[in-house]
Amino acid sequence: MKLYYPNHIFSDVTFAGTTNEVATLPKENVGAIHSKKLWRTNASGSVAMTMTPTSSQSFQFFAVIRKTAYTPTQFKYGTSSSSTTTVLYSSMSSYGLIDYYERPTNFAGAQYYTWEWTASVNDDTGVIFASPAITLSQDIDSGGLTIEHVDKSSTSESHSGEIFAEAGATYRQFKANWSNADNYLKESLEALYNSVGLHTPFFTQLSTVTPYNEMLYVQLIEPPAFSAGSFGRWSAELTFQDAQ
């Protein structure tokens, strides 16, 4: 299981570049935690938007949640004064409308991130994410993953048998369990919670093996739970849900 956090774009960031955007849905919206808060283009043409945190960061993972099916051109990152290293879209991975790139190793000192594509009218982008990458010391137990679908819709039935319904939010809840976790894994889960709490989304990939390799944008439902096992080992549980 891999964890990607904290997102540098959620911190104090300057957004610069493209001007072909809807005034009420500006590029700064990609720095909001909710993927439904959109950045929308208002014209066709080349889009290049640079995000600059106030200080350099450790960087290994980059992801974009698109809300419409536009085709990106490239992502660039760099230090010192500009985004200099280019990652072509063809070399990035994609899962649905999430495009992502993971460097083989960590890159220290990243302070410039640029996202580029050739836009159409009303291209929507939800979240842009740049962070370190953490691989947990142990995989989730075999049989230790539970996925439940939550549907907040409500229904009622009149005395005459008519059904009335109101559509509500739908999302998935995940429970990951480790029955014999080592201290490294326990500390990694505690560090995740200490960083993001229950309020800030992060990315995770449950496994690199199909069908569990979906790139997930999630947030914790509750703090990680631990119970002592044999000496130096723990039973651990992490509960999270799709971020809205």
XYZ file of N, CA and C in Angstrom:
732
model
N 0.845 -1.191 0.000
C 0.000 0.000 0.000
C 0.882 1.242 0.000
N 0.510 2.233 -0.826
C 1.257 3.472 -0.906
C 0.403 4.639 -0.432
N 1.050 5.610 0.205
C 0.398 6.826 0.673
C 1.075 8.024 0.028
N 0.281 8.992 -0.400
C 0.805 10.200 -1.019
C 0.238 11.401 -0.267
N 1.115 12.115 0.429
C 0.718 13.283 1.227
C 1.984 13.934 1.760
N 1.928 15.180 2.277
C 0.835 16.136 2.129
C 0.903 16.812 0.772
N -0.226 17.327 0.319
C -0.265 17.989 -0.972
C 0.294 19.403 -0.854
N 1.384 19.691 -1.581
C 1.983 21.024 -1.522
C 1.064 22.095 -2.105
N 0.152 21.690 -2.997
C -0.732 22.670 -3.644
C -1.840 23.115 -2.696
N -2.081 22.362 -1.615
C -3.049 22.797 -0.605
C -2.470 23.857 0.328
N -1.161 24.062 0.283
C -0.529 25.021 1.189
C -0.493 26.400 0.529
N 0.362 27.272 0.995
C 0.430 28.642 0.490
C 1.104 28.642 -0.882
N 0.293 28.796 -1.943
C 0.781 28.647 -3.309
C 0.386 29.849 -4.150
N 1.291 30.286 -5.037
C 0.984 31.306 -6.030
C 0.651 30.626 -7.346
N -0.483 30.993 -7.963
C -0.911 30.439 -9.240
C -0.686 31.488 -10.326
N -0.054 31.094 -11.423
C 0.230 32.039 -12.500
C 0.084 31.349 -13.844
N -0.099 32.166 -14.874
C -0.155 31.602 -16.221
C -1.456 31.891 -16.912
N -2.128 30.832 -17.354
C -3.283 30.927 -18.239
C -4.328 31.950 -17.806
N -4.911 32.588 -18.807
C -5.980 33.556 -18.545
C -7.302 33.139 -19.176
N -7.314 32.066 -19.966
C -8.575 31.657 -20.616
C -9.389 30.791 -19.669
N -9.963 31.443 -18.657
C -10.710 30.733 -17.632
C -11.986 31.489 -17.289
N -12.966 30.761 -16.787
C -14.202 31.371 -16.311
C -13.893 32.126 -15.012
N -14.282 33.386 -14.960
C -13.891 34.234 -13.831
C -14.362 33.686 -12.496
N -15.532 33.056 -12.476
C -16.069 32.532 -11.222
C -15.534 31.143 -10.881
N -14.767 30.544 -11.810
C -14.155 29.222 -11.579
C -12.679 29.307 -11.934
N -11.887 30.057 -11.149
C -10.498 30.336 -11.500
C -9.546 29.190 -11.155
N -8.309 29.311 -11.634
C -7.288 28.283 -11.432
C -6.983 28.044 -9.957
N -7.189 29.048 -9.111
C -6.930 28.875 -7.677
C -7.796 27.777 -7.062
N -8.899 27.404 -7.720
C -9.778 26.372 -7.176
C -9.112 25.010 -7.094
N -8.062 24.769 -7.878
C -7.390 23.464 -7.797
C -6.634 23.319 -6.480
N -6.484 24.408 -5.737
C -5.852 24.344 -4.431
C -6.822 24.073 -3.308
N -8.123 23.918 -3.643
C -9.130 23.547 -2.646
C -9.149 22.027 -2.505
N -9.543 21.533 -1.339
C -9.492 20.084 -1.111
C -10.623 19.349 -1.807
N -11.700 20.052 -2.176
C -12.856 19.384 -2.765
C -12.716 19.318 -4.281
N -12.810 18.130 -4.837
C -12.639 17.974 -6.275
C -13.798 18.571 -7.071
N -14.916 18.878 -6.407
C -16.060 19.481 -7.098
C -15.927 20.998 -7.223
N -14.910 21.572 -6.595
C -14.644 23.001 -6.763
C -13.716 23.141 -7.963
N -14.236 23.670 -9.075
C -13.593 23.487 -10.373
C -12.802 24.698 -10.850
N -11.809 24.399 -11.684
C -11.149 25.374 -12.549
C -11.651 25.090 -13.962
N -12.263 26.090 -14.619
C -12.901 25.861 -15.923
C -12.371 26.833 -16.965
N -12.047 26.305 -18.143
C -11.617 27.157 -19.248
C -12.833 27.769 -19.940
N -12.621 28.939 -20.532
C -13.713 29.605 -21.255
C -13.422 29.786 -22.730
N -12.291 29.216 -23.196
C -11.922 29.358 -24.604
C -10.955 28.247 -24.978
N -10.835 28.005 -26.282
C -9.868 27.031 -26.779
C -8.471 27.653 -26.809
N -7.464 26.803 -26.748
C -6.092 27.298 -26.830
C -5.171 26.616 -25.840
N -3.923 26.989 -25.880
C -2.919 26.388 -25.001
C -3.096 26.887 -23.572
N -3.036 25.953 -22.637
C -3.148 26.272 -21.220
C -1.845 25.880 -20.536
N -1.257 26.791 -19.808
C -0.053 26.507 -19.025
C -0.185 27.247 -17.704
N -0.297 26.500 -16.619
C -0.495 27.100 -15.311
C 0.591 26.608 -14.362
N 1.312 27.551 -13.766
C 2.405 27.226 -12.852
C 1.982 27.490 -11.410
N 2.285 26.525 -10.543
C 1.981 26.609 -9.119
C 3.292 26.676 -8.351
N 3.451 27.705 -7.514
C 4.705 27.921 -6.804
C 4.453 28.019 -5.307
N 4.768 26.972 -4.530
C 4.682 27.076 -3.066
C 5.677 28.107 -2.545
N 5.455 28.600 -1.344
C 6.336 29.612 -0.775
C 7.725 29.065 -0.465
N 7.852 27.751 -0.309
C 9.161 27.158 -0.035
C 9.298 25.848 -0.793
N 10.515 25.423 -1.010
C 10.763 24.176 -1.733
C 10.337 22.979 -0.889
N 9.987 21.887 -1.567
C 9.433 20.716 -0.905
C 10.053 19.444 -1.472
N 9.894 18.349 -0.726
C 10.237 17.029 -1.262
C 9.084 16.559 -2.140
N 9.409 16.019 -3.300
C 8.385 15.707 -4.280
C 8.696 14.365 -4.956
N 7.653 13.526 -5.075
C 7.802 12.276 -5.809
C 6.556 11.925 -6.623
N 5.413 12.511 -6.262
C 4.138 12.114 -6.859
C 3.370 13.341 -7.312
N 2.768 13.254 -8.499
C 1.957 14.333 -9.036
C 0.673 13.738 -9.591
N -0.470 14.377 -9.339
C -1.740 13.871 -9.850
C -2.674 15.028 -10.162
N -3.538 14.804 -11.146
C -4.564 15.771 -11.522
C -5.892 15.032 -11.621
N -6.913 15.563 -10.964
C -8.269 15.032 -11.113
C -8.994 15.894 -12.133
N -9.199 15.343 -13.326
C -9.962 16.048 -14.360
C -11.443 15.723 -14.183
N -12.294 16.687 -14.477
C -13.733 16.468 -14.413
C -14.353 16.361 -15.802
N -13.586 16.708 -16.821
C -13.975 16.471 -18.208
C -12.811 15.776 -18.901
N -13.106 15.132 -20.005
C -12.117 14.223 -20.612
C -11.184 14.921 -21.596
N -10.558 16.017 -21.163
C -9.551 16.630 -22.025
C -8.252 15.833 -21.972
N -7.402 16.024 -22.977
C -6.135 15.299 -23.032
C -4.985 16.233 -22.664
N -4.329 16.017 -21.528
C -3.204 16.862 -21.143
C -2.029 16.727 -22.120
N -1.155 17.720 -22.089
C 0.052 17.688 -22.916
C 1.250 17.224 -22.108
N 1.514 17.929 -21.004
C 2.673 17.575 -20.197
C 2.594 18.224 -18.825
N 3.428 17.696 -17.926
C 3.621 18.231 -16.586
C 5.111 18.530 -16.448
N 5.453 19.646 -15.808
C 6.852 20.011 -15.595
C 7.060 20.389 -14.129
N 8.263 20.150 -13.648
C 8.606 20.538 -12.281
C 10.060 20.966 -12.235
N 10.418 21.702 -11.195
C 11.801 22.141 -11.106
C 12.090 22.915 -9.835
N 13.312 23.403 -9.754
C 13.793 24.163 -8.599
C 14.265 25.534 -9.057
N 14.637 26.335 -8.112
C 15.348 27.575 -8.342
C 14.517 28.656 -9.005
N 14.152 28.533 -10.279
C 13.452 29.642 -10.930
C 12.344 29.227 -11.885
N 12.251 27.968 -12.260
C 11.227 27.566 -13.222
C 11.043 26.055 -13.218
N 9.991 25.614 -13.910
C 9.752 24.185 -14.106
C 10.576 23.730 -15.301
N 11.559 22.872 -15.053
C 12.512 22.531 -16.110
C 12.454 21.073 -16.556
N 11.983 20.163 -15.699
C 11.929 18.740 -16.052
C 10.537 18.408 -16.577
N 10.465 17.867 -17.784
C 9.201 17.631 -18.458
C 8.797 16.167 -18.387
N 7.543 15.920 -18.062
C 6.961 14.586 -18.089
C 5.825 14.622 -19.109
N 5.994 13.966 -20.256
C 4.954 13.957 -21.276
C 3.749 13.167 -20.799
N 2.578 13.549 -21.273
C 1.352 12.860 -20.871
C 1.423 11.371 -21.187
N 2.048 11.009 -22.299
C 2.114 9.598 -22.692
C 2.903 8.757 -21.704
N 3.754 9.396 -20.883
C 4.543 8.643 -19.909
C 3.903 8.661 -18.525
N 2.783 9.399 -18.395
C 2.041 9.384 -17.146
C 1.049 8.234 -17.172
N 0.567 7.847 -16.008
C -0.465 6.824 -15.916
C -1.815 7.504 -15.750
N -2.883 6.774 -16.074
C -4.216 7.344 -15.945
C -5.165 6.299 -15.408
N -6.014 6.707 -14.479
C -7.075 5.839 -13.984
C -8.361 6.648 -14.003
N -9.216 6.352 -14.991
C -10.409 7.171 -15.167
C -9.995 8.572 -15.543
N -10.431 9.557 -14.776
C -10.063 10.943 -15.030
C -8.982 11.433 -14.074
N -8.246 10.516 -13.478
C -7.093 10.868 -12.648
C -5.816 10.540 -13.416
N -5.023 11.567 -13.706
C -3.715 11.370 -14.329
C -2.653 11.502 -13.243
N -1.657 10.613 -13.262
C -0.658 10.688 -12.204
C 0.706 10.218 -12.700
N 1.713 10.707 -12.007
C 3.099 10.384 -12.323
C 3.840 10.206 -11.009
N 4.616 9.134 -10.896
C 5.417 8.899 -9.701
C 6.874 8.728 -10.111
N 7.715 9.591 -9.598
C 9.151 9.475 -9.852
C 9.699 8.198 -9.219
N 10.750 7.624 -9.790
C 11.369 6.442 -9.175
C 11.930 6.743 -7.787
N 12.429 7.954 -7.589
C 12.993 8.347 -6.297
C 12.515 9.745 -5.937
N 12.713 10.127 -4.700
C 12.281 11.443 -4.253
C 13.146 12.532 -4.879
N 12.526 13.674 -5.107
C 13.211 14.832 -5.679
C 13.153 15.957 -4.662
N 14.288 16.364 -4.135
C 14.327 17.388 -3.096
C 14.382 18.779 -3.713
N 13.699 19.704 -3.075
C 13.817 21.094 -3.486
C 12.860 21.539 -4.566
N 11.808 20.766 -4.862
C 10.846 21.176 -5.887
C 10.031 22.372 -5.396
N 9.938 23.392 -6.252
C 9.162 24.572 -5.878
C 8.330 25.098 -7.040
N 8.421 24.475 -8.201
C 7.678 24.930 -9.374
C 7.031 23.726 -10.049
N 5.711 23.803 -10.234
C 4.962 22.741 -10.900
C 4.109 23.378 -11.991
N 4.162 22.849 -13.208
C 3.406 23.412 -14.322
C 2.585 22.326 -14.998
N 1.313 22.611 -15.241
C 0.371 21.688 -15.882
C -0.062 22.313 -17.203
N 0.078 21.556 -18.307
C -0.185 22.111 -19.629
C -1.108 21.202 -20.435
N -1.983 21.820 -21.242
C -2.756 21.078 -22.220
C -3.352 22.051 -23.229
N -3.878 21.519 -24.321
C -4.586 22.322 -25.312
C -6.062 22.235 -24.994
N -6.642 23.361 -24.589
C -7.984 23.367 -24.018
C -9.070 23.522 -25.070
N -10.234 23.018 -24.716
C -11.484 23.361 -25.373
C -12.272 24.240 -24.409
N -13.414 24.754 -24.856
C -14.272 25.511 -23.954
C -14.848 24.565 -22.897
N -14.867 25.009 -21.656
C -15.461 24.270 -20.540
C -14.725 22.982 -20.196
N -13.393 23.001 -20.263
C -12.608 21.918 -19.672
C -12.542 22.153 -18.166
N -12.835 21.127 -17.393
C -12.892 21.252 -15.933
C -11.793 20.444 -15.259
N -11.108 21.071 -14.308
C -10.103 20.418 -13.477
C -10.511 20.585 -12.024
N -10.451 19.479 -11.250
C -10.878 19.520 -9.866
C -9.765 19.788 -8.875
N -8.769 18.905 -8.825
C -7.688 19.011 -7.841
C -6.357 18.755 -8.539
N -5.341 19.529 -8.179
C -3.959 19.243 -8.580
C -3.166 18.949 -7.321
N -2.344 17.925 -7.382
C -1.733 17.341 -6.185
C -0.252 17.072 -6.447
N 0.610 17.489 -5.534
C 2.047 17.204 -5.625
C 2.557 16.903 -4.223
N 3.217 15.757 -4.042
C 3.569 15.328 -2.685
C 4.710 14.329 -2.698
N 5.241 14.005 -1.513
C 6.108 12.831 -1.384
C 5.292 11.548 -1.574
N 5.981 10.432 -1.670
C 5.352 9.106 -1.764
C 5.913 8.225 -0.665
N 5.029 7.477 0.002
C 5.441 6.585 1.091
C 4.927 5.189 0.792
N 5.814 4.205 0.775
C 5.421 2.802 0.640
C 5.445 2.166 2.018
N 4.304 1.637 2.461
C 4.234 1.024 3.776
C 5.100 -0.228 3.850
N 5.548 -0.551 5.034
C 6.485 -1.664 5.214
C 5.829 -3.028 5.022
N 4.491 -3.093 5.080
C 3.785 -4.363 4.919
C 2.538 -4.158 4.076
N 2.201 -5.184 3.288
C 0.962 -5.157 2.528
C -0.222 -5.392 3.458
N -1.403 -4.969 3.008
C -2.639 -5.291 3.714
C -2.779 -6.806 3.784
N -3.334 -7.315 4.888
C -3.529 -8.764 5.026
C -4.313 -9.335 3.848
N -4.033 -10.576 3.512
C -4.881 -11.292 2.567
C -6.275 -11.409 3.183
N -7.278 -10.910 2.488
C -8.621 -10.875 3.059
C -8.833 -9.732 4.030
N -7.865 -8.822 4.127
C -7.940 -7.743 5.110
C -8.477 -6.434 4.568
N -9.027 -6.450 3.357
C -9.583 -5.242 2.772
C -11.094 -5.379 2.629
N -11.834 -4.395 3.144
C -13.286 -4.350 3.005
C -13.675 -3.063 2.294
N -14.532 -3.161 1.277
C -15.039 -1.994 0.549
C -16.557 -2.018 0.626
N -17.148 -0.950 1.143
C -18.595 -0.838 1.242
C -19.063 0.385 0.465
N -20.208 0.260 -0.192
C -20.808 1.392 -0.886
C -21.803 2.081 0.033
N -21.663 3.384 0.148
C -22.562 4.190 0.980
C -23.440 5.033 0.061
N -24.736 5.017 0.319
C -25.691 5.791 -0.469
C -26.547 6.611 0.482
N -26.410 7.927 0.410
C -27.140 8.832 1.310
C -28.526 9.195 0.774
N -28.969 8.547 -0.292
C -30.300 8.811 -0.827
C -31.355 8.394 0.196
N -32.502 9.056 0.157
C -33.592 8.725 1.067
C -34.845 8.393 0.256
N -35.627 7.450 0.757
C -36.888 7.075 0.116
C -37.988 6.975 1.162
N -39.205 7.217 0.711
C -40.366 7.048 1.583
C -41.531 6.555 0.731
N -42.490 5.954 1.388
C -43.638 5.394 0.679
C -44.923 5.931 1.300
N -45.809 6.422 0.447
C -47.089 6.939 0.935
C -48.021 5.786 1.280
N -49.129 6.101 1.938
C -50.103 5.062 2.293
C -50.694 4.389 1.064
N -50.709 5.120 -0.051
C -51.262 4.539 -1.285
C -50.225 3.764 -2.078
N -48.999 3.724 -1.581
C -47.973 2.924 -2.230
C -47.043 3.687 -3.159
N -47.202 5.004 -3.259
C -46.306 5.786 -4.098
C -44.945 5.923 -3.419
N -43.886 5.806 -4.230
C -42.522 5.916 -3.716
C -41.982 7.309 -4.025
N -41.447 7.963 -3.000
C -40.799 9.257 -3.165
C -39.324 9.087 -2.790
N -38.449 9.650 -3.620
C -37.016 9.467 -3.388
C -36.266 10.767 -3.625
N -35.220 10.954 -2.860
C -34.326 12.104 -3.038
C -32.904 11.571 -3.142
N -32.260 11.883 -4.264
C -30.905 11.386 -4.493
C -29.926 12.047 -3.538
N -29.055 11.243 -2.956
C -28.025 11.747 -2.063
C -26.641 11.349 -2.544
N -25.642 11.739 -1.804
C -24.266 11.418 -2.170
C -24.025 9.907 -2.117
N -23.192 9.424 -3.013
C -22.755 8.026 -2.991
C -21.233 7.992 -3.007
N -20.666 7.106 -2.244
C -19.217 6.971 -2.184
C -18.876 5.623 -1.578
N -17.592 5.302 -1.571
C -17.122 4.034 -1.012
C -16.390 4.263 0.305
N -16.539 3.308 1.215
C -15.752 3.283 2.444
C -14.823 2.074 2.404
N -13.598 2.273 2.868
C -12.571 1.240 2.839
C -12.072 0.969 4.252
N -11.859 -0.305 4.569
C -11.188 -0.693 5.801
C -10.025 -1.602 5.438
N -8.825 -1.184 5.844
C -7.619 -1.970 5.609
C -7.114 -2.492 6.945
N -6.809 -3.776 7.009
C -6.398 -4.404 8.264
C -5.053 -5.102 8.116
N -4.270 -4.991 9.182
C -3.016 -5.716 9.315
C -3.058 -6.451 10.653
N -2.959 -7.770 10.653
C -3.074 -8.535 11.893
C -1.740 -8.673 12.622
N -0.632 -8.371 11.935
C 0.693 -8.560 12.540
C 1.623 -7.436 12.100
N 1.186 -6.192 12.327
C 1.916 -5.025 11.848
C 3.161 -4.773 12.680
N 4.223 -4.324 11.998
C 5.437 -3.965 12.725
C 5.364 -2.506 13.161
N 6.370 -2.086 13.936
C 6.367 -0.719 14.446
C 6.483 0.309 13.328
N 7.181 -0.036 12.238
C 7.324 0.900 11.126
C 5.965 1.224 10.517
N 5.137 0.206 10.333
C 3.819 0.440 9.762
C 2.961 1.263 10.713
N 3.000 0.909 11.992
C 2.241 1.686 12.986
C 2.646 3.157 12.962
N 3.923 3.413 12.928
C 4.406 4.793 12.914
C 4.015 5.511 11.624
N 3.981 4.791 10.506
C 3.585 5.399 9.234
C 2.128 5.807 9.244
N 1.265 4.958 9.798
C -0.154 5.299 9.870
C -0.398 6.448 10.843
N 0.342 6.474 11.941
C 0.211 7.588 12.878
C 0.698 8.894 12.249
N 1.766 8.820 11.475
C 2.279 10.021 10.802
C 1.276 10.545 9.786
N 0.611 9.638 9.069
C -0.439 10.049 8.132
C -1.524 10.821 8.867
N -2.024 10.253 9.952
C -3.100 10.907 10.711
C -2.643 12.244 11.284
N -1.425 12.310 11.792
C -0.913 13.549 12.367
C -0.803 14.648 11.311
N -0.610 14.251 10.051
C -0.458 15.225 8.973
C -1.801 15.670 8.402
N -2.684 14.718 8.081
C -3.916 15.059 7.357
C -5.150 15.096 8.249
N -5.089 14.482 9.424
C -6.252 14.432 10.300
C -7.445 13.785 9.611
N -8.629 14.216 10.005
C -9.854 13.726 9.379
C -10.387 14.718 8.347
N -9.620 15.782 8.092
C -10.145 16.895 7.304
C -9.487 17.079 5.947
N -8.295 16.538 5.734
C -7.568 16.811 4.494
C -7.407 15.538 3.669
N -7.862 15.527 2.423
C -7.720 14.336 1.582
C -6.268 14.052 1.202
N -6.031 12.820 0.794
C -4.731 12.385 0.315
C -4.970 11.327 -0.754
N -3.921 10.931 -1.440
C -4.015 9.847 -2.408
C -3.448 8.569 -1.804
N -3.989 7.442 -2.236
C -3.435 6.153 -1.851
C -3.634 5.159 -2.984
N -2.765 4.171 -3.029
C -2.910 3.046 -3.940
C -2.780 1.780 -3.097
N -3.844 0.982 -3.056
C -3.883 -0.165 -2.164
C -2.858 -1.215 -2.543
N -2.615 -1.361 -3.844
C -1.673 -2.357 -4.338
C -1.283 -1.972 -5.752
N -0.178 -2.479 -6.222
C 0.201 -2.282 -7.628
C -0.330 -3.407 -8.501
N -1.059 -4.331 -7.900
C -1.578 -5.505 -8.608
C -3.053 -5.303 -8.937
N -3.416 -5.548 -10.202
C -4.827 -5.498 -10.610
C -5.620 -6.573 -9.874
N -6.833 -6.334 -9.395
C -7.682 -5.158 -9.599
C -7.643 -4.162 -8.452
N -6.587 -4.187 -7.657
C -6.534 -3.336 -6.463
C -5.648 -2.110 -6.663
N -5.306 -1.817 -7.923
C -4.320 -0.762 -8.181
C -4.941 0.579 -8.548
N -6.221 0.760 -8.289
C -6.852 2.047 -8.554
C -6.171 3.146 -7.738
N -5.979 4.318 -8.356
C -5.451 5.462 -7.624
C -6.629 6.153 -6.945
N -6.616 6.222 -5.617
C -7.764 6.685 -4.839
C -7.489 8.038 -4.197
N -8.451 8.936 -4.298
C -8.421 10.219 -3.606
C -9.387 10.101 -2.430
N -8.849 10.091 -1.217
C -9.629 9.685 -0.044
C -9.341 10.598 1.144
N -10.143 10.424 2.201
C -9.827 11.039 3.479
C -10.208 10.077 4.598
N -9.543 10.217 5.725
C -9.776 9.328 6.848
C -11.152 9.572 7.445
N -11.795 8.491 7.883
C -13.075 8.579 8.592
C -12.839 8.684 10.093
N -11.802 8.004 10.560
C -11.454 8.006 11.987
C -9.961 7.775 12.109
N -9.377 8.089 13.249
C -7.941 7.849 13.424
C -7.620 6.362 13.273
N -6.394 6.018 12.866
C -6.022 4.612 12.806
C -6.103 3.979 14.187
N -6.466 2.692 14.221
C -6.642 1.978 15.493
C -5.603 0.870 15.596
N -5.097 0.656 16.802
C -4.075 -0.365 17.037
C -4.395 -1.141 18.308
N -4.105 -2.418 18.298
C -4.145 -3.216 19.520
C -2.889 -4.068 19.555
N -2.360 -4.261 20.759
C -1.083 -4.952 20.909
C -1.227 -6.435 20.610
N -0.247 -6.955 19.893
C -0.208 -8.387 19.620
C 0.964 -9.003 20.350
N 1.724 -9.828 19.646
C 2.943 -10.364 20.244
C 3.954 -9.241 20.380
N 5.059 -9.497 21.055
C 6.024 -8.445 21.374
C 6.450 -7.688 20.113
N 6.237 -6.352 20.140
C 6.661 -5.515 19.034
C 5.764 -5.575 17.818
N 4.611 -6.227 17.910
C 3.695 -6.338 16.771
C 2.318 -5.795 17.159
N 1.530 -5.466 16.133
C 0.248 -4.806 16.369
C -0.815 -5.318 15.406
N -2.053 -5.292 15.858
C -3.181 -5.360 14.936
C -3.542 -3.918 14.608
N -3.641 -3.603 13.313
C -3.863 -2.212 12.898
C -5.018 -2.142 11.916
N -5.756 -1.025 11.977
C -6.871 -0.810 11.058
C -6.882 0.644 10.604
N -7.069 0.829 9.310
C -7.169 2.167 8.734
C -8.495 2.248 7.977
N -9.317 3.253 8.312
C -10.644 3.397 7.711
C -10.722 4.736 6.990
N -11.102 4.714 5.720
C -11.153 5.937 4.923
C -12.248 5.817 3.879
N -12.552 6.950 3.218
C -13.619 6.960 2.225
C -13.216 7.847 1.042
N -13.920 7.639 -0.073
C -13.707 8.540 -1.217
C -13.910 9.972 -0.779
N -12.996 10.858 -1.182
C -13.158 12.281 -0.891
C -14.126 12.891 -1.900
N -14.947 13.791 -1.433
C -15.986 14.358 -2.303
C -15.505 15.661 -2.938
